[in-house]
XYZ file of C-alpha atoms in Angstrom:
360
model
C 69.983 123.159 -9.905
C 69.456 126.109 -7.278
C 72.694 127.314 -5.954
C 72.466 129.403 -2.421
C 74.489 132.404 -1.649
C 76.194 130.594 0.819
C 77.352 128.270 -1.601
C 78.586 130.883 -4.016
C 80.707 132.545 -1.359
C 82.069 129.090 -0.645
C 83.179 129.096 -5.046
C 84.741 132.374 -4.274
C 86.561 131.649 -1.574
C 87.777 128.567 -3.149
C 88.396 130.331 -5.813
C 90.952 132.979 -3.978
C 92.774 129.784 -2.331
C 93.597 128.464 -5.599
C 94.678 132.029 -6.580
C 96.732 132.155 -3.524
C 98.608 129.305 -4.569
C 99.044 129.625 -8.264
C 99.298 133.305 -8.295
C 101.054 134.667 -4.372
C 101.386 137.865 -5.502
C 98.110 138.964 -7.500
C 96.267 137.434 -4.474
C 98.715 140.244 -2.179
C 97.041 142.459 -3.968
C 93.498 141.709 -3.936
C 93.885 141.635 -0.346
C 94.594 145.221 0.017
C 91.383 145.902 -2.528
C 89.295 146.688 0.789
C 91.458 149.497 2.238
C 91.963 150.713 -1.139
C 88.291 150.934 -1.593
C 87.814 152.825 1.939
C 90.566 155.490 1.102
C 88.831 156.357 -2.385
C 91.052 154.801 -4.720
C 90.161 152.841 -7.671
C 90.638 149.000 -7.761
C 89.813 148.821 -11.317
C 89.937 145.819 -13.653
C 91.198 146.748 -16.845
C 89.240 146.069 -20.035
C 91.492 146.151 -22.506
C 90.231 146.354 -26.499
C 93.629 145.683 -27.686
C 92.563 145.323 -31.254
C 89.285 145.331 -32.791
C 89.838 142.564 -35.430
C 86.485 140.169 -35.143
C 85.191 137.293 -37.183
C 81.775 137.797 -36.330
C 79.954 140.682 -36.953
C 76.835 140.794 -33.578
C 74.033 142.472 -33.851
C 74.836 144.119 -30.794
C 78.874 144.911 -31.136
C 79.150 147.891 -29.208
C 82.547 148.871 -30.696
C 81.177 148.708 -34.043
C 82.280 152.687 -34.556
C 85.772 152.170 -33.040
C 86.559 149.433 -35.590
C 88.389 150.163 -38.900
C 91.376 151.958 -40.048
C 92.174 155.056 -37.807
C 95.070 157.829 -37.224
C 96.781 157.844 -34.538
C 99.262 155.803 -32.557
C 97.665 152.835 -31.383
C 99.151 149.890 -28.756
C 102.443 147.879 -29.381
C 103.782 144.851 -27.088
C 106.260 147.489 -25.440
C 103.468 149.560 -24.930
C 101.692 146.536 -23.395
C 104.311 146.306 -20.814
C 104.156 149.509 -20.113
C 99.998 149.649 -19.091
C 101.299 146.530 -17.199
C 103.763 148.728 -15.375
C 101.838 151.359 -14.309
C 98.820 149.396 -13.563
C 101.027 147.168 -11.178
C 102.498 150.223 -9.359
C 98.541 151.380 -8.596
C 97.765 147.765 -6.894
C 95.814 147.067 -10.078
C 95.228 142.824 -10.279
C 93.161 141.805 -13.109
C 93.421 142.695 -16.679
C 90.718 141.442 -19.732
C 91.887 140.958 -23.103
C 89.261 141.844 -25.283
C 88.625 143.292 -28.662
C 87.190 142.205 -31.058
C 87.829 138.353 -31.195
C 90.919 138.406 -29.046
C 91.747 135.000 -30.114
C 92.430 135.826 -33.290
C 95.132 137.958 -32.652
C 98.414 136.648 -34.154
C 100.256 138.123 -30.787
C 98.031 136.943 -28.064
C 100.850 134.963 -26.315
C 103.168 137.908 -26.697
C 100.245 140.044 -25.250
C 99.776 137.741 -22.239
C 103.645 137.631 -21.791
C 103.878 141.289 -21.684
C 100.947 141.467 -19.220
C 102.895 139.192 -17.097
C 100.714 136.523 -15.519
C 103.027 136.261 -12.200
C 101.770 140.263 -11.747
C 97.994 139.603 -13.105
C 94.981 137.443 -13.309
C 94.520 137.559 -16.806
C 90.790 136.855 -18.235
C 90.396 136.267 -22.016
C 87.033 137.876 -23.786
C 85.895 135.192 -26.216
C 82.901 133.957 -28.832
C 84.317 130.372 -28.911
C 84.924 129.762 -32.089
C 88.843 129.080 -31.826
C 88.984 127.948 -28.487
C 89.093 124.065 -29.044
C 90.735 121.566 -26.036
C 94.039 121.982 -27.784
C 93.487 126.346 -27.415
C 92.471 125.987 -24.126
C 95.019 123.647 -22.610
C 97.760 126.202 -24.302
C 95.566 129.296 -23.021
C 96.137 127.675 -19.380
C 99.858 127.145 -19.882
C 100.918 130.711 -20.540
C 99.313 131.982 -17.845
C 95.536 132.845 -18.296
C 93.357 132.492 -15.660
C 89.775 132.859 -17.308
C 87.797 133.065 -20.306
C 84.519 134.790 -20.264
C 82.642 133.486 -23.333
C 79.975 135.124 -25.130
C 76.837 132.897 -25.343
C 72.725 134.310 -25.637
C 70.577 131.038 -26.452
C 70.200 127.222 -25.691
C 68.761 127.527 -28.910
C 71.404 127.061 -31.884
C 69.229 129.317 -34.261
C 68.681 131.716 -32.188
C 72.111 132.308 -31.163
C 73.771 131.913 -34.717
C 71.256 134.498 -35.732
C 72.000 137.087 -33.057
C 76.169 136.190 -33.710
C 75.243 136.391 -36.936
C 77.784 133.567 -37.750
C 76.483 129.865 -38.647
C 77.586 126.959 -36.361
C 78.958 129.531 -33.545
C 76.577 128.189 -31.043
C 78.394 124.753 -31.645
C 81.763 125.932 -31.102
C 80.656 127.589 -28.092
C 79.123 124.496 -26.466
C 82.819 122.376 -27.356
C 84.413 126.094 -26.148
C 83.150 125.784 -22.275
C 84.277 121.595 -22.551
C 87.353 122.634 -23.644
C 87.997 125.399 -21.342
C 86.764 123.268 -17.824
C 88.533 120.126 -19.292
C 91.751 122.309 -19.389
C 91.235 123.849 -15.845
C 90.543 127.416 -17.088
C 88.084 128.855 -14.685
C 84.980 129.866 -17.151
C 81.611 132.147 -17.175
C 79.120 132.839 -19.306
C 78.940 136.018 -20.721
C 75.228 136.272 -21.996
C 73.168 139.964 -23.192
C 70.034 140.065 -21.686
C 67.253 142.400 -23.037
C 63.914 143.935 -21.897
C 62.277 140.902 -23.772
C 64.206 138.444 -22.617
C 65.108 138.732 -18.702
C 61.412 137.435 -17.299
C 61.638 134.977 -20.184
C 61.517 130.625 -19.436
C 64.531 130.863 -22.018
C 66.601 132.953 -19.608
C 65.951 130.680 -16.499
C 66.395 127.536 -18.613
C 69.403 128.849 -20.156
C 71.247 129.572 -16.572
C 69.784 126.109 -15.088
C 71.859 124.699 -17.889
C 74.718 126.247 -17.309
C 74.920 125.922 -13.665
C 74.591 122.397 -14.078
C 77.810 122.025 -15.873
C 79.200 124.121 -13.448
C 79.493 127.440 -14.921
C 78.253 130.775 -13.756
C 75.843 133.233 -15.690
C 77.321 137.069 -16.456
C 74.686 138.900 -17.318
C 75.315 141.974 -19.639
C 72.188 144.689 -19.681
C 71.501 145.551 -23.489
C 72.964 148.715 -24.298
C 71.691 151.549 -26.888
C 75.535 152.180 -28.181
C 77.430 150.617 -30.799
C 75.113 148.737 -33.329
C 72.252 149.391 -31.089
C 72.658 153.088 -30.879
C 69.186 154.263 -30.422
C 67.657 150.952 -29.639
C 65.877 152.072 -26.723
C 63.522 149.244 -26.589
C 65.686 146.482 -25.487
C 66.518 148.610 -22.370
C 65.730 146.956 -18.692
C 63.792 148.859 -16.138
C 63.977 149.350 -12.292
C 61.700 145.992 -11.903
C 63.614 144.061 -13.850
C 66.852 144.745 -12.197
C 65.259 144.090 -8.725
C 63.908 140.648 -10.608
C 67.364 139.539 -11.651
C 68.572 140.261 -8.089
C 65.569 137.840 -6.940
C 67.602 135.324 -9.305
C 70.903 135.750 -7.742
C 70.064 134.416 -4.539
C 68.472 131.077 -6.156
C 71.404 130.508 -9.234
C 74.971 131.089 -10.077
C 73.873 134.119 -12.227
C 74.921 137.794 -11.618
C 75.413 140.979 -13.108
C 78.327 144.036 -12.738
C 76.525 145.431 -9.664
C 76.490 141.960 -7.778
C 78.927 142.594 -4.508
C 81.687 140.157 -4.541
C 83.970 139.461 -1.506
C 82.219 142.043 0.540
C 82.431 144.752 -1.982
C 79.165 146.556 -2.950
C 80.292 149.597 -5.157
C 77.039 149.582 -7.350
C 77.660 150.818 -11.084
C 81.455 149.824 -10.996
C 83.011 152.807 -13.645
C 86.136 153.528 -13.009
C 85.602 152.240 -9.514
C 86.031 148.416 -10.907
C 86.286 148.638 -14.361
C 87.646 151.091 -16.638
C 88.074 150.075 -20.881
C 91.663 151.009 -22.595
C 90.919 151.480 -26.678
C 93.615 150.058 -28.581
C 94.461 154.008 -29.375
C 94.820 154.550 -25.557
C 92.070 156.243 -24.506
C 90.075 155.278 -21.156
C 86.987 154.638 -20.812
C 84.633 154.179 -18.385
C 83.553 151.693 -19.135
C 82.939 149.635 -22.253
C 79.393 151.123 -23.291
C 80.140 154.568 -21.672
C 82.359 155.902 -24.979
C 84.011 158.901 -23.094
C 87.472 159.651 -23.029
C 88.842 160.335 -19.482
C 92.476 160.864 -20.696
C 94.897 159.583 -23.089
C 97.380 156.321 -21.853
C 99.762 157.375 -24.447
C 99.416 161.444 -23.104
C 99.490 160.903 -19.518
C 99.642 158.891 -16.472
C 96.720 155.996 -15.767
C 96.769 156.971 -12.218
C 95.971 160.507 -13.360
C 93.076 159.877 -15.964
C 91.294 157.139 -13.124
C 91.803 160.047 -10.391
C 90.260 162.650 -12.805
C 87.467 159.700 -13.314
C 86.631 159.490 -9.708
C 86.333 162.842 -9.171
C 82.963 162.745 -11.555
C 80.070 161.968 -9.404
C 78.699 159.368 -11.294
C 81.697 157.111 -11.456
C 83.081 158.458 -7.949
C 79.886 158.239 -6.151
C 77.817 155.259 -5.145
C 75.501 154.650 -8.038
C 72.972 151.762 -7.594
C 71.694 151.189 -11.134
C 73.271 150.756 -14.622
C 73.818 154.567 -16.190
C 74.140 153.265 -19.591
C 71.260 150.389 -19.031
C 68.759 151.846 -17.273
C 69.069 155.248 -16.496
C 67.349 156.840 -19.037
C 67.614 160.532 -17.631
C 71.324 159.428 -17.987
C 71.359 158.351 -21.511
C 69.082 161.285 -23.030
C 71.265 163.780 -21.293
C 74.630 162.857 -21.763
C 74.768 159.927 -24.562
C 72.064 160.827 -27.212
C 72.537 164.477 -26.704
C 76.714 164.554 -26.441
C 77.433 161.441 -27.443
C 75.573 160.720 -30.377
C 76.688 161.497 -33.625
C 80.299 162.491 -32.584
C 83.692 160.424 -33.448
C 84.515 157.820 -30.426
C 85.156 158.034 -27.701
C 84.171 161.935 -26.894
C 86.385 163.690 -24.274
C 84.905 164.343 -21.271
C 84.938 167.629 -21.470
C 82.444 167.544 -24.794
C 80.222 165.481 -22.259
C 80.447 166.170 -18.663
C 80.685 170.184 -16.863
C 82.341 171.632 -14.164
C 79.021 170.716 -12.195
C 79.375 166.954 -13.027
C 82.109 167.256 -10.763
C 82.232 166.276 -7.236
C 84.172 168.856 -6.016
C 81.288 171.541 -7.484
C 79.022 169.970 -5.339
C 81.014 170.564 -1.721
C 81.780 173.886 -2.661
């Protein structure tokens, strides 16, 4: 099943209707994302690791070093409300609950209620395993939009291996029935390695997924977390321009695909920015820099001190933390590495990283 471009913008704007009906006031604000963009500002989703609690244990987890027993304050429900507060007053729309296994927190609902769905479209990070018709159907009710589910094989062994957790690839196949039977838009969240993007496993894998219906997000591999140092599952330049190739023939895309007219390339802080459950921002979710403390400061301060680094305020039209190698030797094995998480930025970046160093 080949799927067209013109086809996919046809999903999205479907997509925003439905939002415009269900959610008035989150679509409001998506509709400003374009003058927002042209004045500099951030239109960030936030990715937000409210607790690392997991039942699986990936070979890939890349917050393997945040999780465990730490000092420090860390995020409360009236906290919660509080990120939803300030994220509202910046235009912000779309927050992802993620941790860890969000669904095994024992306050997800109160999480989602403190969010407040009427404000947010709220997307749910999930492996499956506890998301059965009866989960999904109550996921729907309280006011979450999405569920982005972790999946990597049409091949049961292969995927319980890489989960590391026995029947997982099961509960993930009755996790994406669940979640379309209860009308909880879905996609595929799916890692995809130097030996596996040019592979018939990847194409066969997406050509069964599109043909229930659901689209493909493809996640580079990363060399952080458990696969700190892992350099040879990295992607290259040709690769990249090989999974664009596949975007214009299936439902599959990655974080640099444009959507609704939006190209921003690498989307740090631009489009995405991660919140640790001990408040610090990221940059993203592989990128494990500090940019400021929630619980210290102002979000609208730390993302404005984000932009103003040229790789996350600049058009960047490749993956830093995927691809770039020059990137990744110079600022994550060499100030990264080795160092508690997540490093402030001034342990990583200098006053020449800096836009304004560059105009003056």
């Amino acid at each position: 099943m080949s799927i067209q471009q013109g086809q996919l913008k046809l999903d999205e704007t479907n997509k925003r209707n439905l939002l415009k009906k269900e959610k008035p006031y989150v679509y409001e604000k998506i509709m400003k994302f374009d003058e927002k963009v042209k004045k500099g500002e951030s239109i960030a989703i936030l990715q937000f690791q409210y607790d690392y609690t997991c039942n699986f244990a990936c070979q890939h987890c890349s917050v393997k070093k945040f999780q465990g027993k730490k000092k420090g304050r860390f995020f409360t429900i009236s906290d919660v409300k509080e990120l939803s507060r300030q994220a509202d007053e910046m235009g912000l729309a779309h927050i992802v609950i993620t941790g860890g296994e969000p669904l095994v927190f024992p306050d997800f609902d109160d999480i989602v209620k403190a969010i407040d769905p009427e404000k947010f479209y709220i997307t749910s990070d999930t492996n499956g395993w506890f998301l059965d018709a009866e989960r999904a159907k109550h996921l729907k009710s309280i006011g979450v939009n999405k569920v982005q589910l972790s999946l990597d094989s049409l091949s049961a062994d292969d995927h319980n291996g890489f989960r590391r957790k026995a029947d997982s690839h099961e509960r993930a196949i009755r996790a994406i029935d669940a979640a379309l039977n209860a009308g909880l838009n879905i996609i595929i969240q799916t890692v995809v390695s130097k030996q596996r993007v040019r592979s018939q496993e990847f194409i066969d894998f997406v050509k069964f997924l599109n043909g229930k219906g659901v689209g493909v997000f493809v996640t580079y591999a990363k060399p952080v977390g458990s696969w700190e140092g892992n350099f040879d599952v990295l992607v290259n330049r040709d690769d990249m321009d090989y999974m664009r190739k596949l975007e214009k023939k299936y439902n599959v895309f990655t974080h640099l695909t444009p959507s609704y007219g939006l190209d921003l390339g690498c989307i740090a802080v631009k489009r995405m920015v991660s919140i640790t459950k001990y408040g610090d921002v990221m940059p993203c979710p592989y990128i494990h820099v500090s940019l400021g403390n929630f619980f210290e400061e102002p979000l609208k301060d730390i993302i404005r001190r984000g932009l103003k680094l040229k790789y996350f305020g600049k058009y960047v039209d490749t993956c830093l933390i995927a691809e770039d190698r020059e990137f990744i030797n110079d600022y994550v094995v060499n100030r990264i590495y080795g160092k508690p998480l997540p490093v402030p930025y001034s342990e990583v970046f200098t006053s020449k990283d800096f836009i304004d160093s560059e105009e003056s």
